[in-house]
mmCIF file of C-alpha atoms and ligand atoms in Angstrom:
data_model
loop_
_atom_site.group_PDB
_atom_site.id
_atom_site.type_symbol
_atom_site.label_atom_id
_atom_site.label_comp_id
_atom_site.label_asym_id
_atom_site.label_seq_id
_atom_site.Cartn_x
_atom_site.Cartn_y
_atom_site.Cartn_z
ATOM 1 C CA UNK A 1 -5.830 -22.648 48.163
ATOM 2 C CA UNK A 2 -7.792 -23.328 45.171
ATOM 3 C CA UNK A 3 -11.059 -24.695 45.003
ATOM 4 C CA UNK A 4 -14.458 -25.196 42.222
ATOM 5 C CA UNK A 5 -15.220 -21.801 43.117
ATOM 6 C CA UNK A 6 -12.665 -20.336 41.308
ATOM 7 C CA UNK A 7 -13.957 -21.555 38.452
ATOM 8 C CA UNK A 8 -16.216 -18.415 38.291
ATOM 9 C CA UNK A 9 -13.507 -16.284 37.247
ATOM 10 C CA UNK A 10 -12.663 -18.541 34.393
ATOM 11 C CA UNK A 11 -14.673 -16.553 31.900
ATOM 12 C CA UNK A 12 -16.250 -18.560 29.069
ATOM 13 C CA UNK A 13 -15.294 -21.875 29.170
ATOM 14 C CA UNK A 14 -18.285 -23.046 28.643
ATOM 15 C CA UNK A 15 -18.461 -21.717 25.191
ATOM 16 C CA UNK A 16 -15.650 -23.960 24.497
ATOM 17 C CA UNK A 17 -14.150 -27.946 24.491
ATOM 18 C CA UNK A 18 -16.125 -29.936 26.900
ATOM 19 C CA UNK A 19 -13.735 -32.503 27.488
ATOM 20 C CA UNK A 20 -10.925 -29.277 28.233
ATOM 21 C CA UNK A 21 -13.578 -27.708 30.566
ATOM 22 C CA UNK A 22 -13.814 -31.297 31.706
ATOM 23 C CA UNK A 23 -9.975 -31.632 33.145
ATOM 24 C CA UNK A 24 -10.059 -28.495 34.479
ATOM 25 C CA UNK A 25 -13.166 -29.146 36.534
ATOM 26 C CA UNK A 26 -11.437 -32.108 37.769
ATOM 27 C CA UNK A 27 -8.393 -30.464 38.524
ATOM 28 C CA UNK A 28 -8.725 -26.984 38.570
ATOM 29 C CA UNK A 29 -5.545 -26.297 40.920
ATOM 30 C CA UNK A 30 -3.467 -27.311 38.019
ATOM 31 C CA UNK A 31 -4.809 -24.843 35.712
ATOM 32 C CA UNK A 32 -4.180 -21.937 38.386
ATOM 33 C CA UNK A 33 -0.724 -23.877 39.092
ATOM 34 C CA UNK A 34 0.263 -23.694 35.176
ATOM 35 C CA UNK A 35 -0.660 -19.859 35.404
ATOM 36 C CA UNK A 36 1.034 -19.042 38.389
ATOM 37 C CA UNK A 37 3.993 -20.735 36.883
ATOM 38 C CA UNK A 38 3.529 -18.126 34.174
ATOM 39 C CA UNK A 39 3.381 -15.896 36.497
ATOM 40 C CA UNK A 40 6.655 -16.666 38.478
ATOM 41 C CA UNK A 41 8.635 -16.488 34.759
ATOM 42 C CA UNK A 42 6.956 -13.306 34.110
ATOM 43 C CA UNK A 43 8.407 -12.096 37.616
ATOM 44 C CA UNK A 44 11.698 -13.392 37.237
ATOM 45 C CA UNK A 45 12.377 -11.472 33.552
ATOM 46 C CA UNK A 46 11.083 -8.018 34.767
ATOM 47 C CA UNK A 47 12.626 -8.303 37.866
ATOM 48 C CA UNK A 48 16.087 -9.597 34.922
ATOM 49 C CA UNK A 49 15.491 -6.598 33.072
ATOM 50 C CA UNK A 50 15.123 -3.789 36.344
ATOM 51 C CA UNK A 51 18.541 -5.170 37.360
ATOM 52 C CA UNK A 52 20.010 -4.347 33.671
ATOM 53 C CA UNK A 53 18.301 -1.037 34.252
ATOM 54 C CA UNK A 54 19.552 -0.424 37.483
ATOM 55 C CA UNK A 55 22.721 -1.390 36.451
ATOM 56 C CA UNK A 56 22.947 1.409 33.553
ATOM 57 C CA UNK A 57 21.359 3.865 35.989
ATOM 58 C CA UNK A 58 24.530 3.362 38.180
ATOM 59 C CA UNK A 59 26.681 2.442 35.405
ATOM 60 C CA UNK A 60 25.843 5.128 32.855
ATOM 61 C CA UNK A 61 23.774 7.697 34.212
ATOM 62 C CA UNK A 62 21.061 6.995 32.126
ATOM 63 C CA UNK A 63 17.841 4.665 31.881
ATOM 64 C CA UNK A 64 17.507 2.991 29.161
ATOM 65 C CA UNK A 65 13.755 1.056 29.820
ATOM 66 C CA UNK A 66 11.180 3.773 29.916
ATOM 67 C CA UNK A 67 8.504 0.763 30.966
ATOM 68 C CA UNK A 68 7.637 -2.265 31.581
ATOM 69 C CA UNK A 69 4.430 -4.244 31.232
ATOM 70 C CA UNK A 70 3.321 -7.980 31.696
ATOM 71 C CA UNK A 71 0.568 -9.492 31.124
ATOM 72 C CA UNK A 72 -0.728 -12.925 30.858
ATOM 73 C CA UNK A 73 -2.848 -14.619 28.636
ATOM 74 C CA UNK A 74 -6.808 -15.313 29.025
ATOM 75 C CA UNK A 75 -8.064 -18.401 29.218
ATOM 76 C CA UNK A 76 -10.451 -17.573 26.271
ATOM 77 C CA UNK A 77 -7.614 -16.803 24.612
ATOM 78 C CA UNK A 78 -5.408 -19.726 25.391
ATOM 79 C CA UNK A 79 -8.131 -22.085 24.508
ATOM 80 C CA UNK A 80 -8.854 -19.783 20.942
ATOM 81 C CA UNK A 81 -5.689 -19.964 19.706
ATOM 82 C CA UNK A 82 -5.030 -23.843 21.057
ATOM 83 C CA UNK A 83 -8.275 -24.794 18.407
ATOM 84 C CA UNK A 84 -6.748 -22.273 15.894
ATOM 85 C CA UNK A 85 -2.949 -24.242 15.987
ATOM 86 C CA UNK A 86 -5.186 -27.702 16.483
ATOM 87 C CA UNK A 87 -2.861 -28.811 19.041
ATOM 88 C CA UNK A 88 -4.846 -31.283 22.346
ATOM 89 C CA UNK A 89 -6.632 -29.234 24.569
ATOM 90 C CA UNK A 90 -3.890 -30.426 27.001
ATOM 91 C CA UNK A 91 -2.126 -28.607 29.645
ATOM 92 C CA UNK A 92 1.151 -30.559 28.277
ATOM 93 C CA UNK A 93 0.491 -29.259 24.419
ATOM 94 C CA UNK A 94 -0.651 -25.648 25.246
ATOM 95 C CA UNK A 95 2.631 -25.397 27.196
ATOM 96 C CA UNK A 96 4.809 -26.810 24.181
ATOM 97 C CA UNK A 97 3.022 -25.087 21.556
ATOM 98 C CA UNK A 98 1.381 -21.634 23.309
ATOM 99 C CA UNK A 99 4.612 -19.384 23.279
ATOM 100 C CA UNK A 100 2.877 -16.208 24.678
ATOM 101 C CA UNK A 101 1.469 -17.459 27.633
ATOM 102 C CA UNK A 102 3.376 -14.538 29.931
ATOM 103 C CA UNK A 103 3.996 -11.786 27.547
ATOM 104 C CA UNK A 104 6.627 -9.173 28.566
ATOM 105 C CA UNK A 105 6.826 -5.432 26.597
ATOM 106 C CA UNK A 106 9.520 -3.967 27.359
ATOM 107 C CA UNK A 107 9.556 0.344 26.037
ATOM 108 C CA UNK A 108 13.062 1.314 25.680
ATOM 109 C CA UNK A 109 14.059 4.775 25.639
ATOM 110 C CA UNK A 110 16.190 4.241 21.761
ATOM 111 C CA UNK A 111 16.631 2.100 19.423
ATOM 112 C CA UNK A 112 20.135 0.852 20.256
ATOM 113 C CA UNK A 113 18.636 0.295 23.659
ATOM 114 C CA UNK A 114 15.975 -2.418 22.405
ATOM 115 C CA UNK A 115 19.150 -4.346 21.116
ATOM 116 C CA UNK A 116 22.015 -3.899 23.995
ATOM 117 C CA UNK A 117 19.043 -4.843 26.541
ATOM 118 C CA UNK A 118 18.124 -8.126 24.303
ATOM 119 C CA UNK A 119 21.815 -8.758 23.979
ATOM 120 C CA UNK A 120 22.683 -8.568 28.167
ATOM 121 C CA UNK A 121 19.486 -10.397 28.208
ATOM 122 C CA UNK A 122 19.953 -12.968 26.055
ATOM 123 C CA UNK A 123 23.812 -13.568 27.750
ATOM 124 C CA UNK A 124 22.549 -14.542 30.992
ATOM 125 C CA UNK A 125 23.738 -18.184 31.653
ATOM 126 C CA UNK A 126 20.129 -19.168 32.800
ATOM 127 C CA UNK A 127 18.138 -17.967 29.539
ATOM 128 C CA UNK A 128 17.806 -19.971 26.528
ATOM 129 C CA UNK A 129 16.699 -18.393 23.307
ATOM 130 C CA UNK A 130 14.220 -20.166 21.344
ATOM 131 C CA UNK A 131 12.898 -17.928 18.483
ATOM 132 C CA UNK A 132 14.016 -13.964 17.819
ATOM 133 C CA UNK A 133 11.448 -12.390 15.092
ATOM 134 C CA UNK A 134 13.115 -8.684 14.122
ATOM 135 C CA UNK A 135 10.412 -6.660 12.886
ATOM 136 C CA UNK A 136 12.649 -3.278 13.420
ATOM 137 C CA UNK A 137 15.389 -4.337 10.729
ATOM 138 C CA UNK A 138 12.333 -6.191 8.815
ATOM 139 C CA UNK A 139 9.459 -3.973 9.388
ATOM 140 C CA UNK A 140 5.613 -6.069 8.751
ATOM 141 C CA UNK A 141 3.782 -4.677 5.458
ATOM 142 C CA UNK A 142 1.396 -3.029 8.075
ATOM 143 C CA UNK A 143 4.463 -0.943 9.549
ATOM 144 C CA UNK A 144 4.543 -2.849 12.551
ATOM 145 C CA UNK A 145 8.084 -2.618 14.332
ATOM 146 C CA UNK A 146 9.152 -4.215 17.329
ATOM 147 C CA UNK A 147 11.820 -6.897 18.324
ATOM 148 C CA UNK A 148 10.207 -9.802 19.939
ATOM 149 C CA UNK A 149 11.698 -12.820 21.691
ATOM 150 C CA UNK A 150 10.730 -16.283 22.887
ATOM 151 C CA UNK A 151 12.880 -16.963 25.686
ATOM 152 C CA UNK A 152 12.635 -20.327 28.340
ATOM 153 C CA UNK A 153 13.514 -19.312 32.015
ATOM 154 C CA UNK A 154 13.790 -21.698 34.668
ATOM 155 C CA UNK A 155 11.873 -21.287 38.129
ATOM 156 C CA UNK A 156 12.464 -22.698 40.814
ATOM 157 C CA UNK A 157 9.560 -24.052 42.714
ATOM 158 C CA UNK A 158 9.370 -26.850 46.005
ATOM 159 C CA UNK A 159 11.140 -29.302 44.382
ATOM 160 C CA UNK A 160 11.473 -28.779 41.125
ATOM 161 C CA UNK A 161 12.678 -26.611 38.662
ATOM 162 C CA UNK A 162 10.622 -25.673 35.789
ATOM 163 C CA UNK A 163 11.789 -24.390 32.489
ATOM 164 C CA UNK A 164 8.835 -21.704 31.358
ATOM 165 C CA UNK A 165 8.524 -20.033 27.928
ATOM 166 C CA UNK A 166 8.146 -16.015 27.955
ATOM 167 C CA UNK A 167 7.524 -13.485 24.688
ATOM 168 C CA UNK A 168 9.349 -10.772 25.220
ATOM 169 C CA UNK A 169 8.442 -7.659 23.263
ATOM 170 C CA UNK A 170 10.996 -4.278 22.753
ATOM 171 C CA UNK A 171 9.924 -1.269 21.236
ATOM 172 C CA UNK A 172 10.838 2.083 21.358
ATOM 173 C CA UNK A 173 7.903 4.596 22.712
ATOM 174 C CA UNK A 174 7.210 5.688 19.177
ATOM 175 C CA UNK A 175 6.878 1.998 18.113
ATOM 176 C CA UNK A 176 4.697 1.589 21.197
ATOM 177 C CA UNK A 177 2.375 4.300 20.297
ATOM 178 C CA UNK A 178 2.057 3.193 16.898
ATOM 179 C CA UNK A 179 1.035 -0.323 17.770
ATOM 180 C CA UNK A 180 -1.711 0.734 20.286
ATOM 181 C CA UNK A 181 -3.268 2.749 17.669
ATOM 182 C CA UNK A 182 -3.021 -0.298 14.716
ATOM 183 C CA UNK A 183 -4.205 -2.659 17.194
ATOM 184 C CA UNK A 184 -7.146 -0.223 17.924
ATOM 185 C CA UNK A 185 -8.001 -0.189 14.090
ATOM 186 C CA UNK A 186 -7.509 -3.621 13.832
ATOM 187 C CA UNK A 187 -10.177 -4.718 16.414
ATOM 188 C CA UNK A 188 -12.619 -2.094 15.658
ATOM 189 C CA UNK A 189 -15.506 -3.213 13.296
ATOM 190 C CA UNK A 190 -17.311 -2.034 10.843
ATOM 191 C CA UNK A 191 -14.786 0.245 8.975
ATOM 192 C CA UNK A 192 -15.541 0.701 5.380
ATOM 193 C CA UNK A 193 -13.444 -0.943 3.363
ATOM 194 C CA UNK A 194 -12.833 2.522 1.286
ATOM 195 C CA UNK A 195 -11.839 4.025 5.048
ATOM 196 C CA UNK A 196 -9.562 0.992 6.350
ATOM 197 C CA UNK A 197 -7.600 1.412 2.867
ATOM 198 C CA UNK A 198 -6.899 5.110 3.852
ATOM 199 C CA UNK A 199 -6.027 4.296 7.625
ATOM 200 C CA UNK A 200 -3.764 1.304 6.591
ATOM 201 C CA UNK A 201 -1.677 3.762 4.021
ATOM 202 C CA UNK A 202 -1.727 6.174 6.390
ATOM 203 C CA UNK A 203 -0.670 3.787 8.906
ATOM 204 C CA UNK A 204 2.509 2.772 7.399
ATOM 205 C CA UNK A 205 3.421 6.127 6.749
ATOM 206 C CA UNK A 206 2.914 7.390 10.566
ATOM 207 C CA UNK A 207 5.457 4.568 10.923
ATOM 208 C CA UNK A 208 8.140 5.910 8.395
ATOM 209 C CA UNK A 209 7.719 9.033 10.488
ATOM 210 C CA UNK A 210 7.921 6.646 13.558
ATOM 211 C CA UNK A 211 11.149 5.579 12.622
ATOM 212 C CA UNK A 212 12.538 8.370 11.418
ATOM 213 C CA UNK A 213 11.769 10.087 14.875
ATOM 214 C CA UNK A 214 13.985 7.495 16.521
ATOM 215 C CA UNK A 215 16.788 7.668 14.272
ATOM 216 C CA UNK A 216 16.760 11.435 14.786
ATOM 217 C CA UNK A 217 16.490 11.000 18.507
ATOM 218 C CA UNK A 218 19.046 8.791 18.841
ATOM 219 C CA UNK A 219 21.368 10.929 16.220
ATOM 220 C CA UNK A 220 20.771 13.892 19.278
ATOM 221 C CA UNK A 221 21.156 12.104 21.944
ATOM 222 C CA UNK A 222 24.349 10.458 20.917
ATOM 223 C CA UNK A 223 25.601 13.715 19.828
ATOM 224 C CA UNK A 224 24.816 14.978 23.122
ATOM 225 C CA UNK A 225 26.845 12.654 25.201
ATOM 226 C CA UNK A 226 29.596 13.073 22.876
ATOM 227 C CA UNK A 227 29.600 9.396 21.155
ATOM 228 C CA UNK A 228 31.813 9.163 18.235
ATOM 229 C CA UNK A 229 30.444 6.263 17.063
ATOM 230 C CA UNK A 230 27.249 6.005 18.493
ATOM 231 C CA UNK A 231 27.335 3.094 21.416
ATOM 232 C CA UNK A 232 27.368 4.244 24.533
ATOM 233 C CA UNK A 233 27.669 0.445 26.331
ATOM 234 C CA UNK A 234 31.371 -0.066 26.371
ATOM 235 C CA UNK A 235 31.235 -4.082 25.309
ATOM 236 C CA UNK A 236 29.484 -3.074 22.026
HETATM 237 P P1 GTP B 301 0.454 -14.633 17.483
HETATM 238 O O1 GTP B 301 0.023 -13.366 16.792
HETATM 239 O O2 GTP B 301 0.516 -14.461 18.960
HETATM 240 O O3 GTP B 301 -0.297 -15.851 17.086
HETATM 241 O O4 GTP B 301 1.931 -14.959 17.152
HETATM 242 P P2 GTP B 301 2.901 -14.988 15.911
HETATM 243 O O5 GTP B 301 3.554 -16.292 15.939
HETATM 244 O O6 GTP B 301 2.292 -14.498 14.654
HETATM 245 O O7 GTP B 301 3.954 -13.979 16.498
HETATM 246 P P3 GTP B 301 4.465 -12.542 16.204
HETATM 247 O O8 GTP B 301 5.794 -12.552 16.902
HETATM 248 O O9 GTP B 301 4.421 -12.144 14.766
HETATM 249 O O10 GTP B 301 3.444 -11.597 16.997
HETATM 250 C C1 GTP B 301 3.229 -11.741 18.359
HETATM 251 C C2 GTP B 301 2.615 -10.503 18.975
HETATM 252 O O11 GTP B 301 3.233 -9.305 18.502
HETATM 253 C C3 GTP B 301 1.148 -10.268 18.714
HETATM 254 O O12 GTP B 301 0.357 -11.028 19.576
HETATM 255 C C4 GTP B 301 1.038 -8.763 18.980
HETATM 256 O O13 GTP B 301 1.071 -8.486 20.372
HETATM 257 C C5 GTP B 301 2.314 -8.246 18.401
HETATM 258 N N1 GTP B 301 2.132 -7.931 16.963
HETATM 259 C C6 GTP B 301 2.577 -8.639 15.907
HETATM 260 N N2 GTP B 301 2.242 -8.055 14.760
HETATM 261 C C7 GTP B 301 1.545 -6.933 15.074
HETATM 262 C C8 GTP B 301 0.914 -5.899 14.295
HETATM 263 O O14 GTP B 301 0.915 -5.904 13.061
HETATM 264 N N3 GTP B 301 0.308 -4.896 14.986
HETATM 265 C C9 GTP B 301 0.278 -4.857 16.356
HETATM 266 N N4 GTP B 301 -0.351 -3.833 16.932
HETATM 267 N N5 GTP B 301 0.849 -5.817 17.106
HETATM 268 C C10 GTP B 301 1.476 -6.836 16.485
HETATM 269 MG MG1 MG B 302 0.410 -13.562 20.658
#
């Protein structure tokens, strides 16, 4: 299915480790195998987290995931931050140490939904956790907010069954917004220092306000559906 000429997608290996470039001239089907792999765990947790929609949807009348996106990493960038971690250019070490291989951003409508989804989530018998980083109860400097998770999830492939690590990112739309714009400013070059000062105060501010939006959101929606004490999911 694979073949040399697939190689032409790979954009700009060559700027990088010959003996990398190397192995996956000599065996390029693995490197396509490794990131379908990816691919399959990405699959399996969207298609995990449309069920727990579905099941509120039916359950609860209401949706709590607004969106979802997936994505997987470049090879540019597998290979960037491989050098950066020095770790071997190996397909063995960038699958122990690369943990956001198959990325997963989940939008949630509120904040309590980032944390029941992450919860029925993390409960499913074929999940295992292996790092949770809370950036909306301990906010970065910057602002940034967003809960992320490293989960493994097996797949099951021909003969084997293959235990894959996926980051999982949930953030409220507000959150969401916020982050496109920082990562905007963050990329773009050539700001004047004087300017980027401004922005990044400005920044964190825009996500007080961020915050403060979905506290008040929540606060009306619960008060809409009549929640005494604000959990709508009947096991919280
Ligand atoms: P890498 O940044 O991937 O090397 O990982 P890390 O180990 O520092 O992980 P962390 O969980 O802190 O961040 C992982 C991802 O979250 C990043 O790749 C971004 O997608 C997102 N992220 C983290 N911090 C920020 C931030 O300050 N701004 C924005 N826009 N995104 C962020
Ligand atoms: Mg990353």
């Amino acid at each position: 299915m694979f073949n040399q000429n697939n190689l032409g997608n790979i954009n700009g290996f060559e700027l990088f480790d010959d003996e990398f470039m190397e192995s996956i001239r000599d065996n390029v089907g693995s490197f396509h195998g490794l990131m379908a792999r990816y691919r399959c765990a990405m699959m399996e947790v969207e298609t995990k987290l449309k069920v727990l929609n579905e099941h509120c949807s039916f359950e609860y009348e209401r949706n709590p995931i607004e969106s979802i996106k997936t994505r997987l990493k470049k090879p540019r960038s597998i290979i960037e931050k491989a050098k950066r971690m020095e770790i071997p250019l190996t397909y063995e070490s960038i699958e122990t140490h690369l943990a956001d291989i198959a990325g997963v951003r989940v939008i949630c409508s509120f904040p309590a939904d980032i944390y029941q989804m992450a919860q029925w989530l993390l409960e499913q018998d074929d999940i295992r956790l292996v790092r949770e980083k809370d950036y909306i109860k301990h906010p970065k400097p910057n602002g940034y907010r967003s809960l992320h998770l490293i989960i493994e999830i097996p797949i099951f492939l021909q003969n084997e069954k293959r235990w894959m690590k996926v980051e999982v990112q949930l953030r409220t739309i507000a959150m969401d917004f916020w982050a496109s714009l920082e990562h905007k400013v963050h990329y773009k070059q050539n700001i004047p220092p004087e300017l980027e000062r401004e922005i990044a105060e400005d920044l964190i501010q825009c996500a007080q306000i961020g915050a403060e939006l979905d506290a008040k959101m929540e606060n009306i929606k619960n008060r809409i559906l009549g929640l005494e004490n604000g959990h709508l999911y009947q096991d919280l």
